[in-house]
Amino acid sequence: MPHATEPQLLRLNNANLSELEHATVPTYDRASIKHGIVHVGVGGFHRAHLAVYVDSLLEQLKLKDWAICGVGLQPFDAEMRNALAPQDNLYTVIERSAPGSKARVIGSITDYLFAPDNAEAVIAKMAHEDTHIVSMTITESGYFYNENTHELITEHPDMAADLAGASPPRTFFGFVYAALARRYEAGLKPFTVLSCDNMQKNGHITRDMLLAFAKHRNPDVAAWLAQNGAFPNSMVDRITPRTVEEDVHNLREEFGIADAWPVVTEPFSQWVVEDKFCDGRPAFEKVGVQVVADVKNVEQFELMKLRLLNASHSAMGYAGYLGGFQYIHETIGHPTFHKYISNMMNEEVKPLLPKIPGVDVDEYIKTLIGRFSNPTLKDEITRICLGGSGKLPQFIMPSIAEQIVAGGPLRRLTLATAAWFRYLRGIDEQGRDFQLSFDPRNEELQRIARDEGNPMKLLSIGDLFGDDLRGDERFVKELTEAYNSLEREGAMKTLEKTA
């Protein structure tokens, strides 16, 4: 809880840790711990999830070889480097809920490498024998994975350059391959490649894409990696809004901490990971991680989470933006949206899910509604709208495809798709242009979406939509009707008819 007296403002760094009276701080010796994990993609989610679990391990078990070295591959990652470096790579996690806020300083990231400045340092760090795990949150687009063919997308300029042996590498797979090739030549084990992205079968996809990449470059390295490597599947869950200036200000006012880039998150956190590591791992299970032996256990939790939480987020995101909402808690708080999302989860998604021993899906759905409703998070709709070309095929389309086969209800899921199509036009309900949230395919998608506003033209994108969708008469009819209703009557009236 925030303190009763005005705190002294202190800049976050190693020297001031002991002076921070109103936050939990690391007490372990950060300078003495080796880097056992290299993590690519140090964004808000990583800093609220894996880095927090590792911080707990270092604090509670006093481990000496499992600190994290963060890596930024993209030019925009310079902002994170610039924020963390003066703070000795420390940052604050602000956990918000109705009872109040808690602040915790995380110390598990002890170095940060910016690849555009020094690609060799990144490759050398991954290749070092002390590195046992290379983990990543690179978003769906970073995998260059074709959803329909299940093959590596080789024609993208960055991927094509890396497959041709470009130096320095441009993609995650280019860097990881370069490091693994060095370990192969040195006679070392490969490191475990651990995906922390919201993707079904993220470990399998990582393995298949990396092996396909390696076969292009060196079949011997590919064969060695196929026999000796490890790619655990995992399910990750913690709602983490984008940090805004207000969060920085509130941290100063409430807790007396001057942090350039804190992380705001919810109390809930879950991580289910397959126990499949080739070069050792820390005792994740001792800090609340569900380490499971069978990949099927991961897939069941993963399926439930992606099809309920992530699908509902996307359904609220695009329709909510069109309806004029700014935050998720406002959206789910509207009676029409509440009914729409509840019915979508209960009637169109829940019947498709496997039964998981010890898990009450009805209770899980109630918990999700509560998490969405948390007003202290201020989770922005624009964050939810990021990367739709990677999310919709993962979160929404599989349920639609299964309902097509089952002959079951799909109009609410279909409306979520229609709302994405309508959003992609970048024109609001008053006819004004707006800027789409980032998606690597925005230019292509918006061009098609604006071509007479015909959703069928978006359905023709082969690597996003399969023949099972665009070839189904009922789905196409429902999609067209929903899209036309969004155009004629707007999001809220369309939702009222559909909810």
CSV table of C-alpha atoms in Angstrom, one decimal:
chain,number,residue,atom,x,y,z
A,1,MET,CA,0.0,0.0,0.0
A,2,PRO,CA,1.2,3.6,-0.6
A,3,HIS,CA,2.8,5.1,2.5
A,4,ALA,CA,1.1,7.7,4.7
A,5,THR,CA,3.9,10.2,4.7
A,6,GLU,CA,5.5,12.0,1.8
A,7,PRO,CA,8.5,10.0,0.6
A,8,GLN,CA,12.0,11.3,-0.2
A,9,LEU,CA,12.5,11.1,-4.0
A,10,LEU,CA,15.4,8.9,-4.9
A,11,ARG,CA,16.8,8.0,-8.3
A,12,LEU,CA,16.7,4.3,-9.0
A,13,ASN,CA,20.2,2.8,-9.1
A,14,ASN,CA,22.4,0.3,-7.1
A,15,ALA,CA,23.7,3.0,-4.7
A,16,ASN,CA,20.2,4.0,-3.6
A,17,LEU,CA,18.6,0.6,-3.2
A,18,SER,CA,19.0,0.4,0.5
A,19,GLU,CA,17.3,3.9,0.9
A,20,LEU,CA,14.1,2.9,-0.8
A,21,GLU,CA,11.8,2.4,2.2
A,22,HIS,CA,8.4,2.0,0.4
A,23,ALA,CA,9.3,-0.7,-2.1
A,24,THR,CA,10.5,-4.3,-2.0
A,25,VAL,CA,14.1,-4.3,-3.3
A,26,PRO,CA,16.6,-7.1,-4.2
A,27,THR,CA,19.1,-8.0,-1.4
A,28,TYR,CA,21.3,-10.3,-3.5
A,29,ASP,CA,24.7,-9.3,-4.8
A,30,ARG,CA,23.8,-8.5,-8.5
A,31,ALA,CA,27.5,-8.0,-9.5
A,32,SER,CA,28.5,-11.6,-8.5
A,33,ILE,CA,25.9,-13.5,-10.6
A,34,LYS,CA,26.7,-14.9,-14.0
A,35,HIS,CA,24.4,-14.5,-17.0
A,36,GLY,CA,22.6,-17.8,-17.4
A,37,ILE,CA,19.8,-16.4,-19.5
A,38,VAL,CA,20.0,-14.1,-22.5
A,39,HIS,CA,16.5,-12.6,-23.2
A,40,VAL,CA,15.7,-11.0,-26.6
A,41,GLY,CA,12.9,-8.4,-26.5
A,42,VAL,CA,13.0,-6.6,-23.1
A,43,GLY,CA,9.5,-5.0,-23.2
A,44,GLY,CA,6.9,-4.6,-20.5
A,45,PHE,CA,5.7,-8.1,-20.6
A,46,HIS,CA,9.1,-9.7,-20.1
A,47,ARG,CA,9.9,-7.3,-17.2
A,48,ALA,CA,6.6,-8.2,-15.5
A,49,HIS,CA,6.9,-11.9,-16.1
A,50,LEU,CA,10.1,-14.0,-16.7
A,51,ALA,CA,12.3,-11.3,-15.2
A,52,VAL,CA,10.1,-11.3,-12.0
A,53,TYR,CA,10.2,-15.0,-11.6
A,54,VAL,CA,14.0,-15.0,-12.0
A,55,ASP,CA,14.3,-12.1,-9.5
A,56,SER,CA,12.4,-14.3,-7.0
A,57,LEU,CA,14.8,-17.2,-7.7
A,58,LEU,CA,17.9,-15.0,-7.2
A,59,GLU,CA,16.4,-13.5,-4.0
A,60,GLN,CA,15.0,-16.7,-2.4
A,61,LEU,CA,17.6,-19.3,-3.5
A,62,LYS,CA,20.6,-17.0,-3.7
A,63,LEU,CA,21.6,-18.5,-7.1
A,64,LYS,CA,24.9,-17.4,-8.6
A,65,ASP,CA,24.5,-18.3,-12.3
A,66,TRP,CA,21.1,-17.3,-13.5
A,67,ALA,CA,21.0,-13.6,-14.0
A,68,ILE,CA,19.5,-12.2,-17.3
A,69,CYS,CA,21.3,-10.3,-20.0
A,70,GLY,CA,18.7,-8.4,-22.0
A,71,VAL,CA,19.1,-7.8,-25.7
A,72,GLY,CA,17.4,-5.3,-28.1
A,73,LEU,CA,17.5,-6.2,-31.8
A,74,GLN,CA,15.5,-3.3,-33.2
A,75,PRO,CA,16.4,0.4,-33.5
A,76,PHE,CA,13.5,1.3,-31.3
A,77,ASP,CA,15.0,-0.8,-28.5
A,78,ALA,CA,17.5,2.1,-27.9
A,79,GLU,CA,14.8,3.7,-25.8
A,80,MET,CA,14.9,0.8,-23.3
A,81,ARG,CA,18.7,0.8,-23.3
A,82,ASN,CA,18.8,4.5,-22.5
A,83,ALA,CA,16.2,4.1,-19.7
A,84,LEU,CA,17.9,1.1,-18.0
A,85,ALA,CA,21.6,2.0,-18.3
A,86,PRO,CA,21.6,4.9,-15.9
A,87,GLN,CA,19.6,2.8,-13.4
A,88,ASP,CA,22.1,-0.1,-13.4
A,89,ASN,CA,19.4,-2.0,-15.3
A,90,LEU,CA,17.1,-1.9,-12.3
A,91,TYR,CA,13.4,-1.1,-12.8
A,92,THR,CA,10.2,-1.1,-10.8
A,93,VAL,CA,7.2,-3.3,-11.1
A,94,ILE,CA,4.0,-1.6,-9.9
A,95,GLU,CA,1.3,-4.1,-9.1
A,96,ARG,CA,-2.1,-2.5,-9.2
A,97,SER,CA,-5.4,-3.7,-7.9
A,98,ALA,CA,-8.5,-2.2,-6.1
A,99,PRO,CA,-7.0,-2.6,-2.6
A,100,GLY,CA,-4.0,-0.5,-3.6
A,101,SER,CA,-0.6,-0.5,-5.4
A,102,LYS,CA,2.6,-2.3,-4.5
A,103,ALA,CA,6.1,-1.4,-5.8
A,104,ARG,CA,8.9,-4.0,-6.3
A,105,VAL,CA,12.3,-3.2,-7.7
A,106,ILE,CA,13.6,-6.0,-10.0
A,107,GLY,CA,17.3,-6.7,-10.2
A,108,SER,CA,17.5,-9.9,-12.3
A,109,ILE,CA,18.5,-8.0,-15.5
A,110,THR,CA,22.1,-7.1,-14.9
A,111,ASP,CA,23.2,-6.1,-18.4
A,112,TYR,CA,21.6,-4.9,-21.7
A,113,LEU,CA,23.1,-5.3,-25.2
A,114,PHE,CA,21.9,-3.2,-28.1
A,115,ALA,CA,22.4,-5.2,-31.3
A,116,PRO,CA,22.4,-2.3,-33.8
A,117,ASP,CA,25.5,-0.9,-31.9
A,118,ASN,CA,27.3,-4.2,-31.4
A,119,ALA,CA,25.9,-7.3,-33.0
A,120,GLU,CA,29.1,-9.2,-32.2
A,121,ALA,CA,28.6,-8.7,-28.5
A,122,VAL,CA,25.1,-10.2,-28.7
A,123,ILE,CA,26.3,-13.3,-30.7
A,124,ALA,CA,29.3,-13.8,-28.3
A,125,LYS,CA,27.0,-13.5,-25.2
A,126,MET,CA,24.6,-16.1,-26.6
A,127,ALA,CA,27.5,-18.4,-27.7
A,128,HIS,CA,29.3,-18.2,-24.3
A,129,GLU,CA,29.3,-21.4,-22.3
A,130,ASP,CA,27.7,-19.7,-19.3
A,131,THR,CA,24.6,-19.0,-21.3
A,132,HIS,CA,22.1,-21.9,-20.8
A,133,ILE,CA,18.9,-20.4,-22.0
A,134,VAL,CA,18.1,-17.9,-24.8
A,135,SER,CA,14.5,-16.7,-24.2
A,136,MET,CA,12.5,-14.2,-26.2
A,137,THR,CA,9.4,-12.1,-26.5
A,138,ILE,CA,9.6,-11.1,-30.1
A,139,THR,CA,5.8,-11.0,-30.9
A,140,GLU,CA,4.2,-13.3,-33.5
A,141,SER,CA,5.7,-11.5,-36.5
A,142,GLY,CA,9.2,-12.2,-35.3
A,143,TYR,CA,8.9,-15.9,-36.0
A,144,PHE,CA,8.3,-15.5,-39.8
A,145,TYR,CA,5.8,-18.3,-39.5
A,146,ASN,CA,3.2,-18.9,-42.2
A,147,GLU,CA,0.1,-19.9,-40.4
A,148,ASN,CA,-1.3,-21.9,-43.3
A,149,THR,CA,1.7,-23.7,-44.7
A,150,HIS,CA,3.5,-23.9,-41.3
A,151,GLU,CA,6.7,-23.0,-43.1
A,152,LEU,CA,9.3,-20.3,-42.6
A,153,ILE,CA,8.5,-17.1,-44.5
A,154,THR,CA,11.7,-16.8,-46.5
A,155,GLU,CA,10.8,-14.0,-48.9
A,156,HIS,CA,10.8,-11.2,-46.3
A,157,PRO,CA,13.9,-9.0,-47.0
A,158,ASP,CA,15.3,-9.4,-43.5
A,159,MET,CA,14.9,-13.1,-43.5
A,160,ALA,CA,16.2,-13.4,-47.0
A,161,ALA,CA,19.3,-11.5,-46.0
A,162,ASP,CA,20.0,-13.7,-43.0
A,163,LEU,CA,19.5,-16.9,-45.0
A,164,ALA,CA,22.1,-15.5,-47.4
A,165,GLY,CA,24.5,-15.0,-44.5
A,166,ALA,CA,24.2,-11.3,-44.0
A,167,SER,CA,26.5,-9.7,-41.5
A,168,PRO,CA,25.3,-8.5,-39.0
A,169,PRO,CA,22.2,-10.6,-38.7
A,170,ARG,CA,18.8,-8.8,-38.9
A,171,THR,CA,16.4,-11.3,-37.3
A,172,PHE,CA,16.2,-13.3,-34.1
A,173,PHE,CA,16.9,-16.5,-36.0
A,174,GLY,CA,19.9,-14.9,-37.6
A,175,PHE,CA,21.4,-14.1,-34.3
A,176,VAL,CA,20.5,-17.4,-32.6
A,177,TYR,CA,21.9,-19.4,-35.5
A,178,ALA,CA,25.2,-17.5,-35.5
A,179,ALA,CA,25.6,-18.2,-31.8
A,180,LEU,CA,24.6,-21.9,-32.1
A,181,ALA,CA,27.0,-22.4,-35.0
A,182,ARG,CA,29.8,-21.1,-32.8
A,183,ARG,CA,28.9,-23.5,-30.0
A,184,TYR,CA,28.8,-26.3,-32.5
A,185,GLU,CA,32.3,-25.5,-33.7
A,186,ALA,CA,33.5,-25.2,-30.1
A,187,GLY,CA,32.1,-28.6,-29.1
A,188,LEU,CA,29.6,-27.1,-26.6
A,189,LYS,CA,26.0,-28.0,-26.0
A,190,PRO,CA,23.3,-25.9,-27.6
A,191,PHE,CA,21.4,-23.6,-25.3
A,192,THR,CA,17.7,-24.0,-24.7
A,193,VAL,CA,15.6,-21.7,-26.9
A,194,LEU,CA,12.6,-20.7,-24.7
A,195,SER,CA,9.7,-18.8,-26.3
A,196,CYS,CA,7.7,-16.5,-23.9
A,197,ASP,CA,5.3,-15.3,-26.6
A,198,ASN,CA,1.5,-15.7,-26.7
A,199,MET,CA,1.5,-18.4,-29.4
A,200,GLN,CA,0.0,-21.8,-29.4
A,201,LYS,CA,2.7,-24.4,-29.6
A,202,ASN,CA,5.4,-21.7,-29.3
A,203,GLY,CA,8.1,-24.2,-28.6
A,204,HIS,CA,7.3,-26.4,-31.6
A,205,ILE,CA,7.0,-23.3,-33.9
A,206,THR,CA,10.4,-22.0,-32.6
A,207,ARG,CA,12.0,-25.4,-33.3
A,208,ASP,CA,10.6,-25.8,-36.7
A,209,MET,CA,11.5,-22.3,-37.9
A,210,LEU,CA,15.0,-22.4,-36.5
A,211,LEU,CA,15.7,-25.8,-37.9
A,212,ALA,CA,14.4,-24.7,-41.3
A,213,PHE,CA,16.7,-21.7,-41.1
A,214,ALA,CA,19.7,-23.8,-40.0
A,215,LYS,CA,19.1,-26.3,-42.9
A,216,HIS,CA,19.5,-23.3,-45.3
A,217,ARG,CA,22.7,-22.3,-43.7
A,218,ASN,CA,24.4,-25.5,-42.7
A,219,PRO,CA,22.8,-28.9,-42.6
A,220,ASP,CA,25.4,-30.2,-40.1
A,221,VAL,CA,24.5,-27.5,-37.6
A,222,ALA,CA,20.8,-28.3,-38.2
A,223,ALA,CA,21.3,-32.0,-37.6
A,224,TRP,CA,23.2,-31.3,-34.4
A,225,LEU,CA,20.6,-28.9,-33.1
A,226,ALA,CA,17.7,-31.3,-34.0
A,227,GLN,CA,19.4,-34.1,-31.9
A,228,ASN,CA,20.7,-32.0,-29.0
A,229,GLY,CA,18.6,-28.8,-28.8
A,230,ALA,CA,15.5,-28.1,-26.7
A,231,PHE,CA,12.5,-25.8,-27.3
A,232,PRO,CA,10.1,-26.0,-24.4
A,233,ASN,CA,6.5,-25.1,-25.1
A,234,SER,CA,5.1,-22.5,-22.6
A,235,MET,CA,2.0,-20.6,-21.7
A,236,VAL,CA,2.4,-17.1,-20.3
A,237,ASP,CA,-0.2,-14.9,-18.7
A,238,ARG,CA,-0.1,-11.5,-17.1
A,239,ILE,CA,-1.9,-8.4,-18.3
A,240,THR,CA,0.7,-5.7,-18.7
A,241,PRO,CA,-0.4,-2.3,-20.1
A,242,ARG,CA,2.0,0.1,-21.8
A,243,THR,CA,3.8,2.4,-19.4
A,244,VAL,CA,2.6,6.0,-19.7
A,245,GLU,CA,4.0,9.3,-18.2
A,246,GLU,CA,1.4,9.2,-15.5
A,247,ASP,CA,2.8,5.9,-14.2
A,248,VAL,CA,6.3,7.5,-13.9
A,249,HIS,CA,4.8,10.4,-12.1
A,250,ASN,CA,2.7,8.3,-9.7
A,251,LEU,CA,5.7,6.1,-8.8
A,252,ARG,CA,7.5,9.3,-7.8
A,253,GLU,CA,4.6,10.6,-5.8
A,254,GLU,CA,3.5,7.4,-4.1
A,255,PHE,CA,6.8,5.5,-3.5
A,256,GLY,CA,9.5,8.1,-3.9
A,257,ILE,CA,11.2,6.3,-6.8
A,258,ALA,CA,12.5,8.1,-9.9
A,259,ASP,CA,12.4,5.4,-12.5
A,260,ALA,CA,12.5,6.3,-16.2
A,261,TRP,CA,10.5,3.2,-17.3
A,262,PRO,CA,8.6,1.3,-14.7
A,263,VAL,CA,6.2,-1.5,-15.5
A,264,VAL,CA,2.5,-1.6,-14.5
A,265,THR,CA,0.8,-4.9,-14.1
A,266,GLU,CA,-1.9,-6.9,-12.3
A,267,PRO,CA,-1.5,-9.2,-9.3
A,268,PHE,CA,-2.3,-12.3,-11.4
A,269,SER,CA,0.6,-14.1,-13.0
A,270,GLN,CA,0.8,-17.6,-14.5
A,271,TRP,CA,3.5,-19.5,-16.4
A,272,VAL,CA,3.2,-23.1,-17.5
A,273,VAL,CA,6.3,-24.5,-19.1
A,274,GLU,CA,7.3,-27.9,-20.5
A,275,ASP,CA,10.3,-29.4,-18.6
A,276,LYS,CA,12.4,-29.7,-21.7
A,277,PHE,CA,15.8,-28.0,-21.3
A,278,CYS,CA,19.0,-29.2,-22.8
A,279,ASP,CA,21.6,-27.3,-20.8
A,280,GLY,CA,20.1,-27.0,-17.3
A,281,ARG,CA,17.6,-24.7,-15.8
A,282,PRO,CA,16.9,-23.0,-12.5
A,283,ALA,CA,14.2,-24.4,-10.1
A,284,PHE,CA,11.4,-22.4,-11.6
A,285,GLU,CA,8.8,-24.5,-9.8
A,286,LYS,CA,10.1,-23.1,-6.4
A,287,VAL,CA,8.8,-19.6,-7.3
A,288,GLY,CA,5.3,-20.5,-8.6
A,289,VAL,CA,6.0,-21.6,-12.2
A,290,GLN,CA,3.9,-24.7,-13.2
A,291,VAL,CA,6.6,-26.9,-14.7
A,292,VAL,CA,5.0,-29.9,-16.5
A,293,ALA,CA,6.4,-33.0,-18.0
A,294,ASP,CA,4.0,-33.4,-20.9
A,295,VAL,CA,3.6,-30.9,-23.7
A,296,LYS,CA,-0.1,-31.7,-23.7
A,297,ASN,CA,-0.4,-30.2,-20.3
A,298,VAL,CA,1.0,-26.9,-21.7
A,299,GLU,CA,-1.2,-27.0,-24.8
A,300,GLN,CA,-4.4,-27.4,-22.7
A,301,PHE,CA,-3.6,-24.4,-20.5
A,302,GLU,CA,-2.4,-22.5,-23.6
A,303,LEU,CA,-5.5,-23.3,-25.6
A,304,MET,CA,-7.8,-22.1,-22.8
A,305,LYS,CA,-5.9,-18.9,-22.3
A,306,LEU,CA,-5.4,-17.9,-25.9
A,307,ARG,CA,-9.0,-18.7,-26.9
A,308,LEU,CA,-10.6,-17.0,-23.9
A,309,LEU,CA,-8.3,-14.2,-22.6
A,310,ASN,CA,-6.5,-13.2,-25.8
A,311,ALA,CA,-9.5,-13.7,-28.1
A,312,SER,CA,-11.7,-11.6,-25.8
A,313,HIS,CA,-9.0,-8.9,-25.7
A,314,SER,CA,-8.9,-8.8,-29.5
A,315,ALA,CA,-12.7,-8.8,-29.6
A,316,MET,CA,-12.9,-5.8,-27.2
A,317,GLY,CA,-9.9,-4.1,-28.8
A,318,TYR,CA,-11.1,-3.5,-32.4
A,319,ALA,CA,-14.8,-3.1,-31.7
A,320,GLY,CA,-14.0,-1.0,-28.6
A,321,TYR,CA,-11.8,1.3,-30.6
A,322,LEU,CA,-14.5,1.8,-33.2
A,323,GLY,CA,-17.0,2.4,-30.4
A,324,GLY,CA,-15.0,5.2,-29.0
A,325,PHE,CA,-13.5,3.5,-25.8
A,326,GLN,CA,-10.0,4.2,-24.5
A,327,TYR,CA,-9.5,1.5,-21.9
A,328,ILE,CA,-10.3,-2.2,-21.5
A,329,HIS,CA,-12.0,-1.7,-18.1
A,330,GLU,CA,-14.3,0.9,-19.6
A,331,THR,CA,-15.2,-1.5,-22.5
A,332,ILE,CA,-16.0,-4.5,-20.4
A,333,GLY,CA,-17.9,-2.2,-18.0
A,334,HIS,CA,-20.4,-1.3,-20.7
A,335,PRO,CA,-23.4,-3.6,-20.4
A,336,THR,CA,-23.5,-4.4,-24.2
A,337,PHE,CA,-19.8,-5.3,-24.3
A,338,HIS,CA,-20.1,-7.3,-21.1
A,339,LYS,CA,-22.9,-9.4,-22.6
A,340,TYR,CA,-21.1,-9.8,-25.9
A,341,ILE,CA,-17.8,-11.0,-24.4
A,342,SER,CA,-19.5,-13.2,-21.8
A,343,ASN,CA,-21.6,-14.9,-24.4
A,344,MET,CA,-18.7,-15.3,-26.8
A,345,MET,CA,-16.7,-17.0,-24.2
A,346,ASN,CA,-19.5,-19.2,-22.8
A,347,GLU,CA,-21.4,-20.1,-26.0
A,348,GLU,CA,-18.8,-20.1,-28.8
A,349,VAL,CA,-15.4,-20.8,-27.2
A,350,LYS,CA,-16.0,-22.9,-24.0
A,351,PRO,CA,-17.6,-25.8,-25.8
A,352,LEU,CA,-14.5,-26.3,-27.9
A,353,LEU,CA,-12.0,-26.4,-25.0
A,354,PRO,CA,-10.6,-29.6,-23.5
A,355,LYS,CA,-11.4,-30.5,-19.9
A,356,ILE,CA,-8.4,-29.9,-17.7
A,357,PRO,CA,-8.3,-31.8,-14.4
A,358,GLY,CA,-8.6,-29.4,-11.5
A,359,VAL,CA,-9.6,-26.5,-13.7
A,360,ASP,CA,-13.1,-25.0,-13.6
A,361,VAL,CA,-13.5,-23.2,-16.9
A,362,ASP,CA,-16.6,-21.3,-15.6
A,363,GLU,CA,-14.6,-20.0,-12.7
A,364,TYR,CA,-11.7,-19.1,-15.1
A,365,ILE,CA,-14.1,-17.0,-17.2
A,366,LYS,CA,-15.4,-15.2,-14.1
A,367,THR,CA,-11.8,-14.5,-13.2
A,368,LEU,CA,-11.1,-13.1,-16.6
A,369,ILE,CA,-14.0,-10.7,-16.4
A,370,GLY,CA,-12.7,-9.5,-13.1
A,371,ARG,CA,-9.2,-9.0,-14.5
A,372,PHE,CA,-10.5,-7.1,-17.5
A,373,SER,CA,-12.6,-4.9,-15.1
A,374,ASN,CA,-9.6,-3.8,-13.0
A,375,PRO,CA,-9.8,0.0,-13.3
A,376,THR,CA,-6.4,0.6,-11.8
A,377,LEU,CA,-4.5,-0.9,-14.8
A,378,LYS,CA,-5.8,1.6,-17.4
A,379,ASP,CA,-5.0,-0.9,-20.1
A,380,GLU,CA,-5.3,1.0,-23.4
A,381,ILE,CA,-7.3,-0.2,-26.3
A,382,THR,CA,-4.5,0.9,-28.6
A,383,ARG,CA,-2.2,-1.6,-27.0
A,384,ILE,CA,-4.7,-4.4,-27.5
A,385,CYS,CA,-4.9,-3.5,-31.2
A,386,LEU,CA,-1.2,-4.0,-31.8
A,387,GLY,CA,-0.2,-6.7,-34.2
A,388,GLY,CA,-3.6,-8.0,-35.3
A,389,SER,CA,-2.1,-9.9,-38.3
A,390,GLY,CA,-0.3,-12.2,-35.8
A,391,LYS,CA,-3.1,-12.3,-33.2
A,392,LEU,CA,-6.3,-13.0,-35.1
A,393,PRO,CA,-5.0,-16.2,-36.8
A,394,GLN,CA,-3.9,-17.4,-33.4
A,395,PHE,CA,-6.8,-16.3,-31.1
A,396,ILE,CA,-10.0,-16.0,-33.1
A,397,MET,CA,-9.7,-18.0,-36.4
A,398,PRO,CA,-9.1,-21.4,-34.9
A,399,SER,CA,-12.3,-21.3,-32.9
A,400,ILE,CA,-14.3,-20.1,-36.0
A,401,ALA,CA,-12.8,-23.0,-38.0
A,402,GLU,CA,-13.8,-25.5,-35.3
A,403,GLN,CA,-17.3,-24.1,-35.1
A,404,ILE,CA,-17.6,-24.4,-38.9
A,405,VAL,CA,-16.8,-28.1,-38.6
A,406,ALA,CA,-19.1,-28.6,-35.6
A,407,GLY,CA,-21.9,-26.5,-37.1
A,408,GLY,CA,-22.0,-24.5,-33.9
A,409,PRO,CA,-22.4,-20.7,-33.2
A,410,LEU,CA,-19.8,-18.3,-34.5
A,411,ARG,CA,-21.5,-14.9,-35.0
A,412,ARG,CA,-19.7,-13.2,-32.1
A,413,LEU,CA,-16.3,-14.5,-33.1
A,414,THR,CA,-17.1,-13.5,-36.7
A,415,LEU,CA,-18.0,-10.0,-35.5
A,416,ALA,CA,-14.6,-9.7,-33.8
A,417,THR,CA,-13.0,-10.5,-37.2
A,418,ALA,CA,-15.3,-8.0,-39.0
A,419,ALA,CA,-14.3,-5.3,-36.4
A,420,TRP,CA,-10.6,-5.9,-37.2
A,421,PHE,CA,-11.3,-5.6,-40.9
A,422,ARG,CA,-13.3,-2.4,-40.3
A,423,TYR,CA,-10.5,-1.0,-38.0
A,424,LEU,CA,-7.9,-1.7,-40.7
A,425,ARG,CA,-9.4,1.0,-42.9
A,426,GLY,CA,-8.0,3.6,-40.4
A,427,ILE,CA,-11.2,5.6,-40.7
A,428,ASP,CA,-13.4,6.2,-37.7
A,429,GLU,CA,-17.2,6.3,-37.6
A,430,GLN,CA,-17.1,10.0,-38.1
A,431,GLY,CA,-15.1,9.6,-41.3
A,432,ARG,CA,-11.8,10.8,-39.8
A,433,ASP,CA,-8.5,9.1,-40.5
A,434,PHE,CA,-6.7,7.6,-37.5
A,435,GLN,CA,-3.3,5.9,-37.1
A,436,LEU,CA,-3.4,2.1,-36.8
A,437,SER,CA,-1.6,0.5,-33.8
A,438,PHE,CA,1.6,-1.0,-35.0
A,439,ASP,CA,1.5,-4.1,-37.1
A,440,PRO,CA,4.4,-5.1,-39.5
A,441,ARG,CA,1.8,-5.6,-42.2
A,442,ASN,CA,-0.2,-2.4,-41.7
A,443,GLU,CA,0.6,-0.9,-45.1
A,444,GLU,CA,-0.5,-4.0,-47.0
A,445,LEU,CA,-3.6,-4.6,-44.9
A,446,GLN,CA,-4.8,-1.1,-45.0
A,447,ARG,CA,-4.4,-0.8,-48.7
A,448,ILE,CA,-6.6,-3.9,-49.2
A,449,ALA,CA,-9.1,-2.9,-46.5
A,450,ARG,CA,-9.6,0.5,-48.2
A,451,ASP,CA,-10.2,-1.0,-51.6
A,452,GLU,CA,-14.0,-0.6,-51.6
A,453,GLY,CA,-14.2,-1.9,-48.0
A,454,ASN,CA,-14.6,-5.5,-49.2
A,455,PRO,CA,-13.8,-7.9,-46.5
A,456,MET,CA,-13.5,-10.8,-49.0
A,457,LYS,CA,-10.3,-9.2,-50.3
A,458,LEU,CA,-8.7,-9.5,-46.9
A,459,LEU,CA,-9.8,-13.1,-46.7
A,460,SER,CA,-7.8,-13.8,-49.8
A,461,ILE,CA,-4.5,-13.3,-48.0
A,462,GLY,CA,-3.3,-16.9,-48.0
A,463,ASP,CA,-0.9,-16.8,-45.1
A,464,LEU,CA,-3.6,-15.4,-42.7
A,465,PHE,CA,-6.8,-17.2,-43.8
A,466,GLY,CA,-7.2,-20.8,-45.0
A,467,ASP,CA,-9.6,-22.2,-47.5
A,468,ASP,CA,-11.7,-23.6,-44.6
A,469,LEU,CA,-12.6,-20.1,-43.7
A,470,ARG,CA,-13.0,-18.2,-47.0
A,471,GLY,CA,-14.6,-21.3,-48.6
A,472,ASP,CA,-17.3,-21.6,-46.0
A,473,GLU,CA,-20.6,-20.0,-47.2
A,474,ARG,CA,-22.0,-19.4,-43.7
A,475,PHE,CA,-18.9,-17.7,-42.3
A,476,VAL,CA,-18.5,-15.5,-45.3
A,477,LYS,CA,-22.2,-14.5,-45.2
A,478,GLU,CA,-22.0,-13.7,-41.4
A,479,LEU,CA,-18.7,-11.8,-41.9
A,480,THR,CA,-20.1,-9.7,-44.7
A,481,GLU,CA,-23.3,-8.9,-42.8
A,482,ALA,CA,-21.3,-7.9,-39.7
A,483,TYR,CA,-18.9,-5.8,-41.7
A,484,ASN,CA,-21.7,-4.0,-43.5
A,485,SER,CA,-23.5,-3.4,-40.2
A,486,LEU,CA,-20.4,-1.9,-38.7
A,487,GLU,CA,-20.2,0.4,-41.7
A,488,ARG,CA,-23.9,1.4,-41.7
A,489,GLU,CA,-24.8,1.4,-38.1
A,490,GLY,CA,-21.6,1.6,-36.1
A,491,ALA,CA,-20.0,-0.6,-33.5
A,492,MET,CA,-22.4,-0.2,-30.6
A,493,LYS,CA,-25.6,-0.8,-32.6
A,494,THR,CA,-24.0,-3.8,-34.3
A,495,LEU,CA,-22.9,-5.2,-30.9
A,496,GLU,CA,-26.4,-4.8,-29.5
A,497,LYS,CA,-27.8,-6.9,-32.3
A,498,THR,CA,-25.1,-9.5,-31.9
A,499,ALA,CA,-24.4,-9.8,-28.2
